[in-house]
PDB file of C-alpha atoms in Angstrom:
ATOM      1  CA  UNK A  22     186.107 245.091-157.928  1.00 96.00           C
ATOM      2  CA  UNK A  23     187.019 248.240-159.976  1.00 98.00           C
ATOM      3  CA  UNK A  24     190.774 249.008-159.250  1.00 98.00           C
ATOM      4  CA  UNK A  25     192.113 252.360-158.499  1.00 98.00           C
ATOM      5  CA  UNK A  26     195.160 254.163-157.270  1.00 98.00           C
ATOM      6  CA  UNK A  27     195.347 257.187-154.987  1.00 98.00           C
ATOM      7  CA  UNK A  28     198.054 259.669-155.748  1.00 98.00           C
ATOM      8  CA  UNK A  29     199.741 259.248-152.219  1.00 98.00           C
ATOM      9  CA  UNK A  30     201.112 256.012-153.615  1.00 98.00           C
ATOM     10  CA  UNK A  31     203.064 257.951-156.150  1.00 98.00           C
ATOM     11  CA  UNK A  32     203.315 261.001-153.767  1.00 97.00           C
ATOM     12  CA  UNK A  33     206.312 262.835-155.425  1.00 96.00           C
ATOM     13  CA  UNK A  34     204.984 262.580-158.829  1.00 98.00           C
ATOM     14  CA  UNK A  35     203.045 265.210-160.644  1.00 98.00           C
ATOM     15  CA  UNK A  36     199.376 264.808-161.448  1.00 98.00           C
ATOM     16  CA  UNK A  37     200.489 264.356-165.033  1.00 98.00           C
ATOM     17  CA  UNK A  38     202.621 261.601-164.104  1.00 98.00           C
ATOM     18  CA  UNK A  39     200.024 260.114-161.732  1.00 98.00           C
ATOM     19  CA  UNK A  40     197.482 259.833-164.333  1.00 98.00           C
ATOM     20  CA  UNK A  41     199.970 258.209-166.927  1.00 98.00           C
ATOM     21  CA  UNK A  42     201.154 255.921-164.568  1.00 98.00           C
ATOM     22  CA  UNK A  43     197.576 254.892-163.671  1.00 98.00           C
ATOM     23  CA  UNK A  44     196.990 254.242-167.417  1.00 98.00           C
ATOM     24  CA  UNK A  45     199.990 252.578-168.178  1.00 98.00           C
ATOM     25  CA  UNK A  46     199.441 250.018-165.172  1.00 98.00           C
ATOM     26  CA  UNK A  47     195.876 249.210-166.098  1.00 98.00           C
ATOM     27  CA  UNK A  48     193.969 250.924-163.394  1.00 98.00           C
ATOM     28  CA  UNK A  49     190.367 251.862-163.896  1.00 98.00           C
ATOM     29  CA  UNK A  50     190.146 254.926-161.961  1.00 98.00           C
ATOM     30  CA  UNK A  51     192.354 257.567-160.187  1.00 98.00           C
ATOM     31  CA  UNK A  52     192.039 259.308-156.733  1.00 99.00           C
ATOM     32  CA  UNK A  53     193.108 262.668-157.234  1.00 98.00           C
ATOM     33  CA  UNK A  54     195.262 264.724-154.624  1.00 98.00           C
ATOM     34  CA  UNK A  55     194.243 268.403-154.304  1.00 98.00           C
ATOM     35  CA  UNK A  56     197.516 269.691-153.773  1.00 98.00           C
ATOM     36  CA  UNK A  57     198.807 268.226-157.324  1.00 98.00           C
ATOM     37  CA  UNK A  58     195.483 269.284-158.893  1.00 98.00           C
ATOM     38  CA  UNK A  59     196.336 273.145-157.537  1.00 98.00           C
ATOM     39  CA  UNK A  60     199.673 272.941-159.040  1.00 98.00           C
ATOM     40  CA  UNK A  61     198.498 271.488-162.422  1.00 98.00           C
ATOM     41  CA  UNK A  62     195.930 274.057-162.677  1.00 98.00           C
ATOM     42  CA  UNK A  63     198.018 277.132-162.511  1.00 98.00           C
ATOM     43  CA  UNK A  64     199.327 276.377-165.940  1.00 98.00           C
ATOM     44  CA  UNK A  65     196.484 274.013-167.316  1.00 98.00           C
ATOM     45  CA  UNK A  66     192.688 274.036-167.673  1.00 98.00           C
ATOM     46  CA  UNK A  67     190.204 271.644-166.387  1.00 98.00           C
ATOM     47  CA  UNK A  68     189.512 270.436-170.000  1.00 98.00           C
ATOM     48  CA  UNK A  69     193.149 269.876-170.327  1.00 98.00           C
ATOM     49  CA  UNK A  70     192.833 267.700-167.185  1.00 98.00           C
ATOM     50  CA  UNK A  71     190.052 265.797-168.770  1.00 98.00           C
ATOM     51  CA  UNK A  72     191.708 265.220-171.893  1.00 98.00           C
ATOM     52  CA  UNK A  73     194.522 263.744-170.081  1.00 98.00           C
ATOM     53  CA  UNK A  74     192.663 261.246-168.126  1.00 98.00           C
ATOM     54  CA  UNK A  75     190.579 260.259-171.281  1.00 98.00           C
ATOM     55  CA  UNK A  76     194.010 259.729-173.298  1.00 98.00           C
ATOM     56  CA  UNK A  77     195.253 257.582-170.219  1.00 98.00           C
ATOM     57  CA  UNK A  78     192.046 255.636-170.125  1.00 98.00           C
ATOM     58  CA  UNK A  79     191.276 256.292-166.492  1.00 98.00           C
ATOM     59  CA  UNK A  80     188.486 258.012-164.684  1.00 98.00           C
ATOM     60  CA  UNK A  81     188.480 260.101-161.607  1.00 98.00           C
ATOM     61  CA  UNK A  82     186.893 258.675-158.762  1.00 99.00           C
ATOM     62  CA  UNK A  83     187.599 260.966-155.477  1.00 98.00           C
ATOM     63  CA  UNK A  84     189.481 264.120-154.853  1.00 98.00           C
ATOM     64  CA  UNK A  85     191.469 263.880-151.586  1.00 98.00           C
ATOM     65  CA  UNK A  86     191.002 264.961-148.804  1.00 97.00           C
ATOM     66  CA  UNK A  87     189.448 267.922-146.576  1.00 98.00           C
ATOM     67  CA  UNK A  88     191.401 267.251-143.620  1.00 98.00           C
ATOM     68  CA  UNK A  89     190.014 267.985-140.142  1.00 98.00           C
ATOM     69  CA  UNK A  90     186.461 268.780-141.502  1.00 98.00           C
ATOM     70  CA  UNK A  91     184.727 268.393-138.044  1.00 98.00           C
ATOM     71  CA  UNK A  92     184.858 269.462-134.475  1.00 98.00           C
ATOM     72  CA  UNK A  93     186.019 273.006-135.332  1.00 98.00           C
ATOM     73  CA  UNK A  94     184.978 276.229-133.795  1.00 97.00           C
ATOM     74  CA  UNK A  95     183.267 278.829-135.959  1.00 97.00           C
ATOM     75  CA  UNK A  96     186.275 280.084-137.838  1.00 98.00           C
ATOM     76  CA  UNK A  97     187.565 276.863-138.574  1.00 98.00           C
ATOM     77  CA  UNK A  98     184.003 275.666-139.574  1.00 98.00           C
ATOM     78  CA  UNK A  99     183.879 278.572-142.158  1.00 98.00           C
ATOM     79  CA  UNK A 100     187.064 277.590-143.532  1.00 98.00           C
ATOM     80  CA  UNK A 101     186.281 273.880-143.928  1.00 98.00           C
ATOM     81  CA  UNK A 102     182.984 275.156-145.930  1.00 98.00           C
ATOM     82  CA  UNK A 103     185.252 277.227-148.185  1.00 98.00           C
ATOM     83  CA  UNK A 104     187.495 274.458-149.016  1.00 98.00           C
ATOM     84  CA  UNK A 105     184.258 272.201-149.508  1.00 98.00           C
ATOM     85  CA  UNK A 106     183.330 274.586-152.319  1.00 98.00           C
ATOM     86  CA  UNK A 107     186.734 274.434-153.805  1.00 98.00           C
ATOM     87  CA  UNK A 108     186.702 270.575-153.727  1.00 98.00           C
ATOM     88  CA  UNK A 109     183.235 270.443-155.256  1.00 98.00           C
ATOM     89  CA  UNK A 110     183.804 272.773-157.828  1.00 98.00           C
ATOM     90  CA  UNK A 111     186.929 271.144-159.001  1.00 98.00           C
ATOM     91  CA  UNK A 112     185.075 267.712-158.823  1.00 98.00           C
ATOM     92  CA  UNK A 113     182.196 268.924-160.926  1.00 98.00           C
ATOM     93  CA  UNK A 114     184.413 270.481-163.467  1.00 98.00           C
ATOM     94  CA  UNK A 115     186.104 266.987-164.286  1.00 98.00           C
ATOM     95  CA  UNK A 116     183.082 264.975-163.645  1.00 98.00           C
ATOM     96  CA  UNK A 117     184.560 263.432-160.473  1.00 98.00           C
ATOM     97  CA  UNK A 118     181.600 261.682-158.335  1.00 98.00           C
ATOM     98  CA  UNK A 119     183.432 261.934-154.917  1.00 99.00           C
ATOM     99  CA  UNK A 120     185.226 264.162-152.702  1.00 98.00           C
ATOM    100  CA  UNK A 121     186.602 262.971-149.461  1.00 98.00           C
ATOM    101  CA  UNK A 122     186.534 264.455-145.839  1.00 98.00           C
ATOM    102  CA  UNK A 123     188.159 263.364-142.899  1.00 98.00           C
ATOM    103  CA  UNK A 124     187.270 264.209-138.978  1.00 98.00           C
ATOM    104  CA  UNK A 125     188.844 266.422-136.752  1.00 98.00           C
ATOM    105  CA  UNK A 126     190.393 266.004-133.294  1.00 98.00           C
ATOM    106  CA  UNK A 127     188.113 264.796-130.416  1.00 97.00           C
ATOM    107  CA  UNK A 128     190.119 266.495-127.620  1.00 94.00           C
ATOM    108  CA  UNK A 129     188.035 266.259-124.470  1.00 95.00           C
ATOM    109  CA  UNK A 130     184.664 265.643-125.997  1.00 97.00           C
ATOM    110  CA  UNK A 131     182.263 262.952-125.366  1.00 98.00           C
ATOM    111  CA  UNK A 132     180.882 260.596-128.146  1.00 97.00           C
ATOM    112  CA  UNK A 133     177.429 262.440-127.720  1.00 98.00           C
ATOM    113  CA  UNK A 134     179.048 265.745-128.506  1.00 98.00           C
ATOM    114  CA  UNK A 135     181.269 264.260-131.181  1.00 98.00           C
ATOM    115  CA  UNK A 136     178.460 262.962-133.193  1.00 98.00           C
ATOM    116  CA  UNK A 137     176.154 265.939-132.591  1.00 98.00           C
ATOM    117  CA  UNK A 138     178.657 268.366-133.788  1.00 98.00           C
ATOM    118  CA  UNK A 139     180.350 265.931-136.565  1.00 98.00           C
ATOM    119  CA  UNK A 140     176.945 265.245-138.128  1.00 98.00           C
ATOM    120  CA  UNK A 141     175.889 268.857-138.233  1.00 98.00           C
ATOM    121  CA  UNK A 142     179.230 269.911-140.036  1.00 98.00           C
ATOM    122  CA  UNK A 143     179.099 267.105-142.271  1.00 98.00           C
ATOM    123  CA  UNK A 144     175.676 267.820-143.356  1.00 98.00           C
ATOM    124  CA  UNK A 145     176.608 271.251-144.400  1.00 98.00           C
ATOM    125  CA  UNK A 146     179.637 269.930-146.368  1.00 98.00           C
ATOM    126  CA  UNK A 147     177.220 267.525-148.051  1.00 98.00           C
ATOM    127  CA  UNK A 148     174.864 270.160-148.888  1.00 98.00           C
ATOM    128  CA  UNK A 149     177.558 272.345-150.548  1.00 98.00           C
ATOM    129  CA  UNK A 150     178.920 269.340-152.354  1.00 98.00           C
ATOM    130  CA  UNK A 151     175.328 268.682-153.798  1.00 98.00           C
ATOM    131  CA  UNK A 152     174.938 272.070-155.371  1.00 98.00           C
ATOM    132  CA  UNK A 153     177.450 270.757-157.772  1.00 98.00           C
ATOM    133  CA  UNK A 154     175.973 267.310-157.618  1.00 98.00           C
ATOM    134  CA  UNK A 155     179.074 266.037-156.060  1.00 98.00           C
ATOM    135  CA  UNK A 156     179.143 263.160-153.320  1.00 99.00           C
ATOM    136  CA  UNK A 157     180.901 263.169-150.120  1.00 99.00           C
ATOM    137  CA  UNK A 158     182.639 260.487-148.303  1.00 99.00           C
ATOM    138  CA  UNK A 159     183.700 260.439-144.502  1.00 98.00           C
ATOM    139  CA  UNK A 160     186.752 258.737-143.848  1.00 98.00           C
ATOM    140  CA  UNK A 161     187.375 257.707-140.369  1.00 98.00           C
ATOM    141  CA  UNK A 162     191.075 257.759-139.058  1.00 98.00           C
ATOM    142  CA  UNK A 163     192.443 255.265-136.433  1.00 98.00           C
ATOM    143  CA  UNK A 164     194.870 257.551-134.772  1.00 98.00           C
ATOM    144  CA  UNK A 165     194.431 258.165-130.960  1.00 97.00           C
ATOM    145  CA  UNK A 166     193.556 261.792-131.466  1.00 98.00           C
ATOM    146  CA  UNK A 167     190.958 261.448-133.964  1.00 98.00           C
ATOM    147  CA  UNK A 168     187.260 262.070-133.062  1.00 98.00           C
ATOM    148  CA  UNK A 169     186.004 259.350-135.260  1.00 98.00           C
ATOM    149  CA  UNK A 170     188.208 256.100-135.438  1.00 98.00           C
ATOM    150  CA  UNK A 171     186.145 253.278-136.666  1.00 98.00           C
ATOM    151  CA  UNK A 172     183.776 252.007-139.279  1.00 98.00           C
ATOM    152  CA  UNK A 173     180.703 252.171-136.966  1.00 98.00           C
ATOM    153  CA  UNK A 174     181.434 255.619-135.844  1.00 98.00           C
ATOM    154  CA  UNK A 175     181.889 257.092-139.364  1.00 98.00           C
ATOM    155  CA  UNK A 176     178.587 255.374-140.488  1.00 98.00           C
ATOM    156  CA  UNK A 177     176.847 256.829-137.366  1.00 98.00           C
ATOM    157  CA  UNK A 178     177.872 260.172-138.448  1.00 98.00           C
ATOM    158  CA  UNK A 179     176.685 259.605-142.016  1.00 98.00           C
ATOM    159  CA  UNK A 180     173.520 258.406-140.834  1.00 98.00           C
ATOM    160  CA  UNK A 181     172.695 261.249-138.469  1.00 98.00           C
ATOM    161  CA  UNK A 182     173.761 263.789-141.067  1.00 98.00           C
ATOM    162  CA  UNK A 183     171.041 262.227-143.214  1.00 98.00           C
ATOM    163  CA  UNK A 184     171.989 263.291-146.765  1.00 98.00           C
ATOM    164  CA  UNK A 185     171.454 261.164-149.650  1.00 98.00           C
ATOM    165  CA  UNK A 186     174.862 261.862-151.538  1.00 98.00           C
ATOM    166  CA  UNK A 187     177.127 260.763-148.675  1.00 98.00           C
ATOM    167  CA  UNK A 188     178.963 257.566-147.884  1.00 98.00           C
ATOM    168  CA  UNK A 189     182.326 256.234-145.799  1.00 98.00           C
ATOM    169  CA  UNK A 190     185.753 255.327-146.821  1.00 98.00           C
ATOM    170  CA  UNK A 191     187.125 252.489-145.423  1.00 98.00           C
ATOM    171  CA  UNK A 192     190.945 252.281-145.184  1.00 98.00           C
ATOM    172  CA  UNK A 193     192.441 249.259-143.882  1.00 98.00           C
ATOM    173  CA  UNK A 194     195.433 251.099-142.329  1.00 98.00           C
ATOM    174  CA  UNK A 195     192.722 252.892-140.236  1.00 98.00           C
ATOM    175  CA  UNK A 196     190.528 250.100-139.846  1.00 98.00           C
ATOM    176  CA  UNK A 197     193.473 248.046-138.238  1.00 98.00           C
ATOM    177  CA  UNK A 198     195.032 250.966-136.151  1.00 98.00           C
ATOM    178  CA  UNK A 199     191.463 252.152-134.872  1.00 98.00           C
ATOM    179  CA  UNK A 200     190.415 248.440-133.853  1.00 97.00           C
ATOM    180  CA  UNK A 201     187.390 248.436-136.203  1.00 98.00           C
ATOM    181  CA  UNK A 202     185.950 245.045-136.511  1.00 98.00           C
ATOM    182  CA  UNK A 203     184.530 242.680-139.130  1.00 98.00           C
ATOM    183  CA  UNK A 204     181.018 243.114-137.489  1.00 98.00           C
ATOM    184  CA  UNK A 205     181.003 246.738-138.109  1.00 98.00           C
ATOM    185  CA  UNK A 206     181.573 245.927-141.804  1.00 98.00           C
ATOM    186  CA  UNK A 207     178.873 243.548-142.049  1.00 98.00           C
ATOM    187  CA  UNK A 208     176.339 245.959-140.443  1.00 97.00           C
ATOM    188  CA  UNK A 209     177.068 248.235-143.293  1.00 98.00           C
ATOM    189  CA  UNK A 210     174.785 248.421-146.496  1.00 98.00           C
ATOM    190  CA  UNK A 211     177.049 248.044-149.671  1.00 98.00           C
ATOM    191  CA  UNK A 212     175.839 251.613-150.878  1.00 97.00           C
ATOM    192  CA  UNK A 213     177.170 253.275-147.852  1.00 98.00           C
ATOM    193  CA  UNK A 214     180.845 252.408-149.052  1.00 98.00           C
ATOM    194  CA  UNK A 215     182.169 255.110-151.443  1.00 98.00           C
ATOM    195  CA  UNK A 216     185.757 253.692-151.717  1.00 98.00           C
ATOM    196  CA  UNK A 217     187.822 250.862-150.311  1.00 98.00           C
ATOM    197  CA  UNK A 218     191.406 252.030-149.459  1.00 98.00           C
ATOM    198  CA  UNK A 219     193.840 249.180-149.501  1.00 98.00           C
ATOM    199  CA  UNK A 220     197.230 249.038-147.874  1.00 98.00           C
ATOM    200  CA  UNK A 221     199.270 247.071-145.240  1.00 98.00           C
ATOM    201  CA  UNK A 222     201.115 248.177-142.108  1.00 98.00           C
ATOM    202  CA  UNK A 223     204.387 247.304-140.314  1.00 98.00           C
ATOM    203  CA  UNK A 224     204.294 245.393-137.073  1.00 98.00           C
ATOM    204  CA  UNK A 225     204.077 248.038-134.495  1.00 96.00           C
ATOM    205  CA  UNK A 226     201.749 249.103-131.471  1.00 97.00           C
ATOM    206  CA  UNK A 227     198.579 250.312-132.730  1.00 97.00           C
ATOM    207  CA  UNK A 228     198.877 253.702-131.076  1.00 96.00           C
ATOM    208  CA  UNK A 229     201.941 254.349-132.537  1.00 97.00           C
ATOM    209  CA  UNK A 230     200.886 253.716-136.244  1.00 98.00           C
ATOM    210  CA  UNK A 231     201.249 256.715-138.565  1.00 97.00           C
ATOM    211  CA  UNK A 232     200.605 257.060-142.242  1.00 97.00           C
ATOM    212  CA  UNK A 233     203.998 256.577-143.437  1.00 98.00           C
ATOM    213  CA  UNK A 234     204.042 252.913-141.714  1.00 98.00           C
ATOM    214  CA  UNK A 235     202.185 251.494-144.779  1.00 98.00           C
ATOM    215  CA  UNK A 236     203.473 248.992-146.982  1.00 98.00           C
ATOM    216  CA  UNK A 237     202.301 246.762-149.870  1.00 98.00           C
ATOM    217  CA  UNK A 238     199.338 244.446-149.438  1.00 98.00           C
ATOM    218  CA  UNK A 239     200.631 241.233-148.036  1.00 98.00           C
ATOM    219  CA  UNK A 240     203.980 242.773-146.640  1.00 98.00           C
ATOM    220  CA  UNK A 241     202.521 243.548-143.249  1.00 98.00           C
ATOM    221  CA  UNK A 242     200.220 242.629-140.374  1.00 98.00           C
ATOM    222  CA  UNK A 243     196.805 243.636-141.614  1.00 98.00           C
ATOM    223  CA  UNK A 244     194.171 240.560-142.059  1.00 98.00           C
ATOM    224  CA  UNK A 245     193.341 241.645-145.617  1.00 98.00           C
ATOM    225  CA  UNK A 246     191.838 238.397-146.511  1.00 98.00           C
ATOM    226  CA  UNK A 247     189.330 238.696-144.020  1.00 98.00           C
ATOM    227  CA  UNK A 248     188.540 242.306-144.473  1.00 98.00           C
ATOM    228  CA  UNK A 249     188.133 241.965-148.249  1.00 98.00           C
ATOM    229  CA  UNK A 250     185.879 238.900-147.598  1.00 98.00           C
ATOM    230  CA  UNK A 251     183.553 240.756-145.314  1.00 98.00           C
ATOM    231  CA  UNK A 252     183.551 243.855-147.959  1.00 98.00           C
ATOM    232  CA  UNK A 253     182.445 241.431-150.622  1.00 98.00           C
ATOM    233  CA  UNK A 254     179.920 239.687-148.247  1.00 98.00           C
ATOM    234  CA  UNK A 255     177.710 242.961-147.839  1.00 98.00           C
ATOM    235  CA  UNK A 256     177.785 243.032-151.683  1.00 98.00           C
ATOM    236  CA  UNK A 257     180.268 245.598-152.525  1.00 98.00           C
ATOM    237  CA  UNK A 258     181.854 245.467-155.725  1.00 96.00           C
ATOM    238  CA  UNK A 259     182.818 249.008-156.323  1.00 98.00           C
ATOM    239  CA  UNK A 260     186.256 250.785-156.261  1.00 98.00           C
ATOM    240  CA  UNK A 261     189.204 249.223-154.215  1.00 98.00           C
ATOM    241  CA  UNK A 262     191.975 251.958-154.476  1.00 98.00           C
ATOM    242  CA  UNK A 263     195.694 251.513-153.225  1.00 98.00           C
ATOM    243  CA  UNK A 264     196.928 254.223-151.003  1.00 98.00           C
ATOM    244  CA  UNK A 265     200.247 254.006-149.489  1.00 98.00           C
ATOM    245  CA  UNK A 266     202.277 256.793-147.894  1.00 97.00           C
ATOM    246  CA  UNK A 267     205.701 255.386-147.788  1.00 97.00           C
ATOM    247  CA  UNK A 268     209.002 257.485-147.758  1.00 96.00           C
ATOM    248  CA  UNK A 269     210.875 254.352-149.527  1.00 96.00           C
ATOM    249  CA  UNK A 270     208.489 254.678-152.384  1.00 96.00           C
ATOM    250  CA  UNK A 271     209.631 257.987-153.225  1.00 93.00           C
ATOM    251  CA  UNK A 272     213.137 256.885-154.251  1.00 95.00           C
ATOM    252  CA  UNK A 273     212.117 254.221-156.319  1.00 97.00           C
ATOM    253  CA  UNK A 274     210.688 254.056-159.643  1.00 98.00           C
ATOM    254  CA  UNK A 275     207.136 255.273-159.495  1.00 98.00           C
ATOM    255  CA  UNK A 276     205.908 253.027-162.528  1.00 98.00           C
ATOM    256  CA  UNK A 277     207.450 250.090-160.763  1.00 98.00           C
ATOM    257  CA  UNK A 278     205.678 251.103-157.373  1.00 98.00           C
ATOM    258  CA  UNK A 279     202.364 251.171-159.047  1.00 98.00           C
ATOM    259  CA  UNK A 280     202.702 247.913-161.036  1.00 98.00           C
ATOM    260  CA  UNK A 281     203.545 246.144-157.831  1.00 98.00           C
ATOM    261  CA  UNK A 282     200.666 247.925-156.134  1.00 98.00           C
ATOM    262  CA  UNK A 283     198.115 246.671-158.739  1.00 98.00           C
ATOM    263  CA  UNK A 284     199.629 243.156-158.847  1.00 98.00           C
ATOM    264  CA  UNK A 285     199.423 242.826-154.798  1.00 98.00           C
ATOM    265  CA  UNK A 286     196.019 244.414-154.739  1.00 98.00           C
ATOM    266  CA  UNK A 287     194.706 242.180-157.278  1.00 97.00           C
ATOM    267  CA  UNK A 288     195.559 239.243-155.292  1.00 96.00           C
ATOM    268  CA  UNK A 289     192.955 239.964-152.587  1.00 97.00           C
ATOM    269  CA  UNK A 290     190.214 241.645-154.912  1.00 94.00           C
ATOM    270  CA  UNK A 291     190.294 239.982-158.207  1.00 83.00           C
TER     271      UNK A 291
END
């Protein structure tokens, strides 16, 4: 697989440092965080950013992430579409193939309501992205409040949206906390998977898991070997990217964090 790092793993670093660290630690691609990009672009150009990545020897793969992108009222959906335009513009300017969107809250909606409303919104986002020749990945969230919590639910939304520039993101933390199954992965065509986020989780009840309960691969309770085996079985050989939100990492040397991350991830995917 192609190895990537998400800017969440080096959360407190600047975009420049994210990119330099990714190159120094021999990552192939980088997943960029929009907040860091916005800060960087206040004083730099897109050409500066492209040059920085070329010098580091890494390619952009995704821009993360359009949060609460579905299940909105009219005003909320308008904001989502405006944000999608921004993400797509930035991605096109730096030749980044994918942007990532996450679902909104389910509240009291039935599954029929969720898939109908989510697919309609996701299709609009995909159309906006494709005007810039950018792809859109839907990342399900394993939190109890999320409207789309599993692999099969995310793929159902993407299929219902019926756009050619779409896919899903599988994140192992959300896979575990949302109780996805290996059978759901086996039902996917390999081309439906845009990026595979790797991480592990501390041992706690699934309905209490939060983003910052993530740890290095192998240091938690997720059956990573089984998940990776199934992802390989469907023929996926794309980007496996380390994405770990962890407050403790913010007090450590980010170079050491990134180096350990690629070493632990490599044990599973290389």
